[in-house]
mmCIF file of C-alpha atoms in Angstrom:
data_model
loop_
_atom_site.group_PDB
_atom_site.id
_atom_site.type_symbol
_atom_site.label_atom_id
_atom_site.label_comp_id
_atom_site.label_asym_id
_atom_site.label_seq_id
_atom_site.Cartn_x
_atom_site.Cartn_y
_atom_site.Cartn_z
ATOM 1 C CA MET J 210 -19.552 17.986 23.286
ATOM 2 C CA SER J 211 -19.012 17.444 19.560
ATOM 3 C CA GLU J 212 -17.307 14.333 18.143
ATOM 4 C CA LYS J 213 -14.328 16.432 17.079
ATOM 5 C CA GLU J 214 -13.983 18.035 20.537
ATOM 6 C CA GLU J 215 -14.266 14.670 22.228
ATOM 7 C CA GLN J 216 -11.724 13.217 19.817
ATOM 8 C CA ASP J 217 -9.223 15.899 20.858
ATOM 9 C CA GLN J 218 -9.521 15.262 24.593
ATOM 10 C CA PRO J 219 -6.371 13.885 26.287
ATOM 11 C CA MET J 220 -6.306 10.148 26.750
ATOM 12 C CA ASN J 221 -4.773 8.973 29.998
ATOM 13 C CA ASP J 222 -6.287 5.557 30.475
ATOM 14 C CA GLY J 223 -3.435 3.467 29.055
ATOM 15 C CA PRO J 224 -2.687 1.994 25.622
ATOM 16 C CA PRO J 225 -5.609 0.691 23.568
ATOM 17 C CA LYS J 226 -6.272 -3.032 23.523
ATOM 18 C CA PRO J 227 -6.476 -4.838 20.159
ATOM 19 C CA ALA J 228 -9.524 -6.785 21.360
ATOM 20 C CA MET J 229 -11.394 -3.516 21.808
ATOM 21 C CA ARG J 230 -10.636 -2.507 18.250
ATOM 22 C CA GLU J 231 -11.960 -5.819 16.974
ATOM 23 C CA ALA J 232 -15.052 -5.450 19.151
ATOM 24 C CA LEU J 233 -15.780 -2.033 17.645
ATOM 25 C CA VAL J 234 -15.435 -3.377 14.096
ATOM 26 C CA ALA J 235 -17.684 -6.351 14.848
ATOM 27 C CA ALA J 236 -20.332 -4.155 16.491
ATOM 28 C CA ALA J 237 -20.233 -1.650 13.642
ATOM 29 C CA PHE J 238 -20.762 -4.264 10.950
ATOM 30 C CA GLU J 239 -23.535 -5.954 12.875
ATOM 31 C CA LEU J 240 -25.375 -2.633 12.991
ATOM 32 C CA PHE J 241 -24.525 -1.658 9.414
ATOM 33 C CA LEU J 242 -25.990 -4.900 8.121
ATOM 34 C CA GLU J 243 -29.026 -4.670 10.386
ATOM 35 C CA ARG J 244 -29.899 -0.959 10.129
ATOM 36 C CA GLY J 245 -27.811 0.379 7.267
ATOM 37 C CA PHE J 246 -24.670 2.496 7.329
ATOM 38 C CA GLU J 247 -26.351 5.915 7.302
ATOM 39 C CA GLN J 248 -28.801 4.958 10.043
ATOM 40 C CA THR J 249 -26.069 3.761 12.424
ATOM 41 C CA THR J 250 -24.409 6.317 14.697
ATOM 42 C CA ILE J 251 -21.143 6.152 16.579
ATOM 43 C CA ASP J 252 -23.164 6.123 19.795
ATOM 44 C CA ASP J 253 -24.935 2.993 18.542
ATOM 45 C CA ILE J 254 -21.605 1.314 17.803
ATOM 46 C CA VAL J 255 -19.958 2.041 21.158
ATOM 47 C CA SER J 256 -23.124 1.078 22.999
ATOM 48 C CA LEU J 257 -23.214 -2.343 21.359
ATOM 49 C CA ALA J 258 -19.474 -2.813 21.858
ATOM 50 C CA GLY J 259 -19.791 -1.853 25.513
ATOM 51 C CA VAL J 260 -17.156 0.916 25.421
ATOM 52 C CA GLY J 261 -17.105 4.697 25.591
ATOM 53 C CA ARG J 262 -16.997 7.154 22.686
ATOM 54 C CA ARG J 263 -13.409 8.029 23.519
ATOM 55 C CA SER J 264 -12.418 4.428 22.850
ATOM 56 C CA PHE J 265 -13.880 4.643 19.349
ATOM 57 C CA PHE J 266 -11.790 7.677 18.426
ATOM 58 C CA ARG J 267 -8.627 6.066 19.725
ATOM 59 C CA TYR J 268 -8.901 3.722 16.772
ATOM 60 C CA PHE J 269 -10.985 5.427 14.104
ATOM 61 C CA PRO J 270 -11.120 9.123 13.099
ATOM 62 C CA ALA J 271 -14.630 8.712 11.648
ATOM 63 C CA LYS J 272 -17.366 6.172 11.089
ATOM 64 C CA GLU J 273 -16.136 5.432 7.559
ATOM 65 C CA ASP J 274 -12.762 4.286 8.896
ATOM 66 C CA VAL J 275 -14.296 1.418 10.836
ATOM 67 C CA VAL J 276 -15.329 -0.126 7.497
ATOM 68 C CA PHE J 277 -11.680 -0.223 6.365
ATOM 69 C CA PRO J 278 -9.769 -1.013 9.569
ATOM 70 C CA ASP J 279 -6.893 -2.858 7.920
ATOM 71 C CA HIS J 280 -5.752 -0.607 5.102
ATOM 72 C CA GLU J 281 -3.284 1.456 7.121
ATOM 73 C CA ARG J 282 -1.475 -1.746 8.081
ATOM 74 C CA SER J 283 -1.601 -2.938 4.482
ATOM 75 C CA LEU J 284 -0.198 0.351 3.173
ATOM 76 C CA ALA J 285 2.643 0.152 5.696
ATOM 77 C CA GLU J 286 3.432 -3.426 4.692
ATOM 78 C CA MET J 287 3.446 -2.498 1.006
ATOM 79 C CA THR J 288 5.802 0.413 1.661
ATOM 80 C CA GLU J 289 8.171 -1.821 3.603
ATOM 81 C CA PHE J 290 8.084 -4.470 0.878
ATOM 82 C CA LEU J 291 8.814 -2.007 -1.926
ATOM 83 C CA GLU J 292 11.709 -0.518 0.020
ATOM 84 C CA SER J 293 13.126 -3.975 0.724
ATOM 85 C CA GLY J 294 14.159 -4.468 -2.904
ATOM 86 C CA THR J 295 17.821 -4.641 -3.819
ATOM 87 C CA GLY J 296 17.414 -2.646 -7.020
ATOM 88 C CA GLU J 297 18.372 -5.667 -9.091
ATOM 89 C CA GLU J 298 14.895 -7.218 -9.305
ATOM 90 C CA ASP J 299 12.522 -6.481 -12.163
ATOM 91 C CA PRO J 300 10.620 -3.368 -10.987
ATOM 92 C CA VAL J 301 7.320 -4.375 -12.583
ATOM 93 C CA ARG J 302 7.400 -7.806 -11.002
ATOM 94 C CA HIS J 303 8.329 -6.283 -7.646
ATOM 95 C CA ALA J 304 5.375 -3.884 -7.875
ATOM 96 C CA CYS J 305 3.070 -6.793 -8.716
ATOM 97 C CA ASP J 306 4.357 -8.778 -5.752
ATOM 98 C CA ALA J 307 3.627 -5.776 -3.534
ATOM 99 C CA ALA J 308 0.042 -5.689 -4.814
ATOM 100 C CA ARG J 309 -0.379 -9.353 -3.884
ATOM 101 C CA LEU J 310 0.012 -8.344 -0.240
ATOM 102 C CA VAL J 311 -3.218 -6.366 -0.446
ATOM 103 C CA LEU J 312 -5.264 -9.254 -1.786
ATOM 104 C CA ARG J 313 -3.733 -11.519 0.838
ATOM 105 C CA MET J 314 -4.973 -9.050 3.471
ATOM 106 C CA TYR J 315 -8.524 -9.407 2.132
ATOM 107 C CA ALA J 316 -8.207 -13.197 1.994
ATOM 108 C CA GLU J 317 -7.218 -13.385 5.663
ATOM 109 C CA GLN J 318 -10.824 -12.542 6.579
ATOM 110 C CA PRO J 319 -12.992 -13.732 3.690
ATOM 111 C CA SER J 320 -16.354 -13.353 5.436
ATOM 112 C CA PHE J 321 -15.575 -9.813 6.585
ATOM 113 C CA SER J 322 -14.197 -8.851 3.173
ATOM 114 C CA VAL J 323 -17.308 -10.095 1.376
ATOM 115 C CA GLN J 324 -19.569 -8.243 3.822
ATOM 116 C CA ARG J 325 -17.587 -5.050 3.279
ATOM 117 C CA TYR J 326 -17.776 -5.462 -0.497
ATOM 118 C CA ARG J 327 -21.562 -5.802 -0.368
ATOM 119 C CA LEU J 328 -21.849 -2.844 1.978
ATOM 120 C CA THR J 329 -19.725 -0.520 -0.153
ATOM 121 C CA ARG J 330 -21.852 -1.362 -3.197
ATOM 122 C CA LYS J 331 -24.873 0.078 -1.383
ATOM 123 C CA VAL J 332 -23.343 3.224 0.152
ATOM 124 C CA PRO J 333 -21.945 5.818 -2.299
ATOM 125 C CA GLY J 334 -19.987 7.529 0.454
ATOM 126 C CA LEU J 335 -18.148 4.327 1.282
ATOM 127 C CA ARG J 336 -17.420 3.723 -2.370
ATOM 128 C CA ALA J 337 -15.837 7.183 -2.608
ATOM 129 C CA TYR J 338 -13.801 6.462 0.521
ATOM 130 C CA GLU J 339 -12.645 3.156 -0.937
ATOM 131 C CA LEU J 340 -11.525 4.880 -4.132
ATOM 132 C CA SER J 341 -9.431 7.291 -2.070
ATOM 133 C CA VAL J 342 -7.697 4.310 -0.459
ATOM 134 C CA VAL J 343 -7.092 2.740 -3.873
ATOM 135 C CA TRP J 344 -5.496 5.998 -5.018
ATOM 136 C CA ARG J 345 -3.049 5.787 -2.097
ATOM 137 C CA TYR J 346 -1.948 2.320 -3.196
ATOM 138 C CA GLU J 347 -1.515 3.508 -6.776
ATOM 139 C CA HIS J 348 0.401 6.612 -5.665
ATOM 140 C CA MET J 349 2.767 4.455 -3.602
ATOM 141 C CA LEU J 350 3.462 2.092 -6.511
ATOM 142 C CA ALA J 351 3.997 5.006 -8.903
ATOM 143 C CA HIS J 352 6.475 6.602 -6.476
ATOM 144 C CA TYR J 353 8.487 3.383 -6.323
ATOM 145 C CA LEU J 354 8.451 2.903 -10.107
ATOM 146 C CA ARG J 355 9.416 6.519 -10.778
ATOM 147 C CA GLY J 356 12.556 5.900 -8.764
ATOM 148 C CA ARG J 357 13.351 2.746 -10.713
ATOM 149 C CA PHE J 358 12.683 4.356 -14.108
ATOM 150 C CA ALA J 359 14.322 7.692 -13.296
ATOM 151 C CA ALA J 360 17.028 7.208 -15.954
ATOM 152 C CA ARG J 361 14.498 6.750 -18.752
ATOM 153 C CA PRO J 362 13.209 9.742 -20.757
ATOM 154 C CA ASP J 363 9.699 8.363 -20.368
ATOM 155 C CA GLY J 364 10.261 7.201 -16.782
ATOM 156 C CA ALA J 365 7.512 9.224 -15.094
ATOM 157 C CA LEU J 366 4.930 8.313 -17.726
ATOM 158 C CA ARG J 367 5.898 4.639 -17.672
ATOM 159 C CA ALA J 368 5.744 4.557 -13.873
ATOM 160 C CA ASP J 369 2.278 6.108 -13.704
ATOM 161 C CA VAL J 370 0.850 3.881 -16.426
ATOM 162 C CA ILE J 371 2.295 0.684 -14.936
ATOM 163 C CA ALA J 372 1.135 1.605 -11.428
ATOM 164 C CA ALA J 373 -2.393 2.104 -12.755
ATOM 165 C CA ALA J 374 -2.175 -1.210 -14.606
ATOM 166 C CA VAL J 375 -1.045 -3.071 -11.480
ATOM 167 C CA VAL J 376 -3.898 -1.604 -9.417
ATOM 168 C CA SER J 377 -6.475 -2.325 -12.129
ATOM 169 C CA ALA J 378 -5.306 -5.927 -12.509
ATOM 170 C CA HIS J 379 -5.316 -6.408 -8.733
ATOM 171 C CA ASN J 380 -8.816 -4.969 -8.429
ATOM 172 C CA HIS J 381 -10.057 -7.232 -11.211
ATOM 173 C CA ALA J 382 -8.745 -10.279 -9.326
ATOM 174 C CA LEU J 383 -10.135 -8.980 -6.031
ATOM 175 C CA ARG J 384 -13.624 -8.314 -7.438
ATOM 176 C CA THR J 385 -13.688 -11.736 -9.082
ATOM 177 C CA TRP J 386 -12.890 -13.351 -5.755
ATOM 178 C CA LEU J 387 -15.379 -11.202 -3.809
ATOM 179 C CA ARG J 388 -18.196 -11.858 -6.269
ATOM 180 C CA SER J 389 -17.672 -15.567 -5.717
ATOM 181 C CA GLY J 390 -18.393 -14.976 -2.049
ATOM 182 C CA GLY J 391 -14.743 -15.618 -1.245
ATOM 183 C CA GLU J 392 -15.033 -19.172 -2.558
ATOM 184 C CA SER J 393 -12.817 -19.012 -5.637
ATOM 185 C CA ASP J 394 -9.051 -19.513 -5.577
ATOM 186 C CA TRP J 395 -7.760 -16.012 -4.866
ATOM 187 C CA THR J 396 -4.141 -16.994 -5.479
ATOM 188 C CA ALA J 397 -5.007 -18.200 -8.983
ATOM 189 C CA GLU J 398 -6.964 -14.998 -9.646
ATOM 190 C CA VAL J 399 -4.139 -12.693 -8.611
ATOM 191 C CA ASP J 400 -1.469 -14.831 -10.292
ATOM 192 C CA ALA J 401 -3.277 -14.569 -13.630
ATOM 193 C CA ALA J 402 -3.828 -10.825 -13.231
ATOM 194 C CA MET J 403 -0.223 -10.072 -12.288
ATOM 195 C CA ALA J 404 1.133 -12.354 -15.031
ATOM 196 C CA PHE J 405 -0.780 -10.252 -17.538
ATOM 197 C CA VAL J 406 0.847 -7.072 -16.240
ATOM 198 C CA THR J 407 4.376 -8.463 -16.098
ATOM 199 C CA GLY J 408 3.998 -10.026 -19.526
ATOM 200 C CA THR J 409 3.013 -6.649 -20.934
ATOM 201 C CA TRP J 410 5.257 -4.262 -19.023
ATOM 202 C CA ASN J 411 8.345 -6.035 -17.718
ATOM 203 C CA ASP J 412 11.791 -4.895 -18.890
ATOM 204 C CA ARG J 413 12.102 -7.470 -21.651
ATOM 205 C CA SER J 414 8.803 -6.631 -23.301
ATOM 206 C CA ALA J 415 9.354 -2.908 -22.761
ATOM 207 C CA GLU J 416 12.854 -2.841 -24.209
ATOM 208 C CA GLY J 417 12.552 -5.385 -27.007
ATOM 209 C CA THR J 418 15.827 -7.227 -27.537
ATOM 210 C CA PRO J 419 18.618 -6.858 -24.926
ATOM 211 C CA ASP J 420 20.355 -4.088 -26.872
ATOM 212 C CA GLY J 421 17.101 -2.157 -27.129
ATOM 213 C CA ALA J 422 16.535 -2.878 -30.811
ATOM 214 C CA ALA J 423 13.332 -4.430 -32.063
ATOM 215 C CA GLU J 424 13.446 -7.902 -33.530
ATOM 216 C CA PRO J 425 13.570 -7.598 -37.344
ATOM 217 C CA ASP J 426 10.671 -9.041 -39.317
ATOM 218 C CA ASP J 427 11.278 -11.480 -42.175
ATOM 219 C CA VAL J 428 10.924 -9.802 -45.559
ATOM 220 C CA VAL J 429 10.199 -11.921 -48.624
ATOM 221 C CA VAL J 430 10.532 -10.519 -52.148
ATOM 222 C CA LEU J 431 8.818 -12.628 -54.787
ATOM 223 C CA VAL J 432 9.527 -12.182 -58.511
ATOM 224 C CA ALA J 433 6.798 -13.706 -60.622
ATOM 225 C CA SER J 434 5.243 -13.355 -64.053
ATOM 226 C CA ARG J 435 2.233 -11.093 -64.198
ATOM 227 C CA ARG J 436 0.345 -14.019 -65.740
ATOM 228 C CA ALA J 437 1.228 -16.452 -62.941
ATOM 229 C CA PRO J 438 -1.839 -17.663 -61.033
ATOM 230 C CA LEU J 439 -2.308 -16.478 -57.471
ATOM 231 C CA TRP J 440 -1.982 -19.964 -56.026
ATOM 232 C CA ARG J 441 1.512 -20.259 -57.499
ATOM 233 C CA MET J 442 2.552 -16.947 -55.912
ATOM 234 C CA VAL J 443 1.310 -18.115 -52.519
ATOM 235 C CA GLN J 444 3.171 -21.386 -53.010
ATOM 236 C CA GLY J 445 6.357 -19.475 -53.769
ATOM 237 C CA ILE J 446 6.018 -17.327 -50.631
ATOM 238 C CA GLU J 447 5.429 -20.375 -48.439
ATOM 239 C CA SER J 448 8.467 -22.108 -49.947
ATOM 240 C CA ALA J 449 10.675 -19.056 -49.310
ATOM 241 C CA LEU J 450 9.541 -18.773 -45.696
ATOM 242 C CA GLU J 451 10.159 -22.466 -45.108
ATOM 243 C CA GLU J 452 13.679 -22.156 -46.448
ATOM 244 C CA SER J 453 14.397 -19.156 -44.189
ATOM 245 C CA ARG J 454 13.363 -21.162 -41.096
ATOM 246 C CA GLN J 455 15.863 -23.871 -42.004
ATOM 247 C CA VAL J 456 18.835 -21.522 -42.337
ATOM 248 C CA PRO J 457 20.968 -21.627 -39.131
ATOM 249 C CA GLN J 458 20.988 -18.290 -37.315
ATOM 250 C CA ALA J 459 24.338 -16.627 -36.597
#
C-alpha cells in the first residue's frame, strides 16, 4: 500500500496523543542527524518511535512536515493576535508584535531550533519548504495591513512592502540568534529588528507631521559682496542659523 493510500485509510483508534507526536519528532531528528534527511524513511522514523505508519500520518502529511511541527500552531496564534486588535493601535507596531510570537516559538525549544536550522542549511528541499512557510507568514501580515491601509491610495503597496520588511527584520533577528547556537539574547535581537521597522514605517514617519505636511526646512538667504572671503560667508550663515534657533516658535 502506498503512503498516500495508507494516509487516506479511516482512523478508528481514538484521538492522537501529544506524547506520540513528540516521540515522532524526536525519532525523526535523531535519524536525520545520524543518517541524513534523504536517507531516512518514514518506516525508519515510526520504527524508532515504536508506532505504526498510520500514527505518523495522523500528525504529518509528509516527511518534511516533521521538521516543522510547530508552524501551524504559530500561524494560528499570529492570526488570532492580529484579529485581536481594536483598530486603534498602530498597525505597523501591531504587525511587529505579531512577528515576535514566531521568534518566541523558536526560543521555547532552543536546542531543537538550532538543530533544525543546521539541518535546513544542508537540505535544499527543506530550505524550499521553509521558504514556503515564511511566505505564509508574510501573506498573513500583508492581509492584515491591507485592511488597515484600505483607505490610502497606496494602501496595498504599503501593506505588501511593510509585511516584507517585518518578515525580513524578524528573520535577521532569528538567524542571528540561531547562529549563536541559541545563546544570544533573542529578545534584544527581535526588539532591535522591530524597532527599526516601526521607526521607518509607523504612521508618524509615514505621514510626516500630523496634518500630513512635511516639516519645512530652514532657508537662509545670504547677501554678501562678491569680494567677501569665503570664511566670512560661512560665518554669516552660521550666525543666521543661530539666530533662527533662538526665535520662539508659534
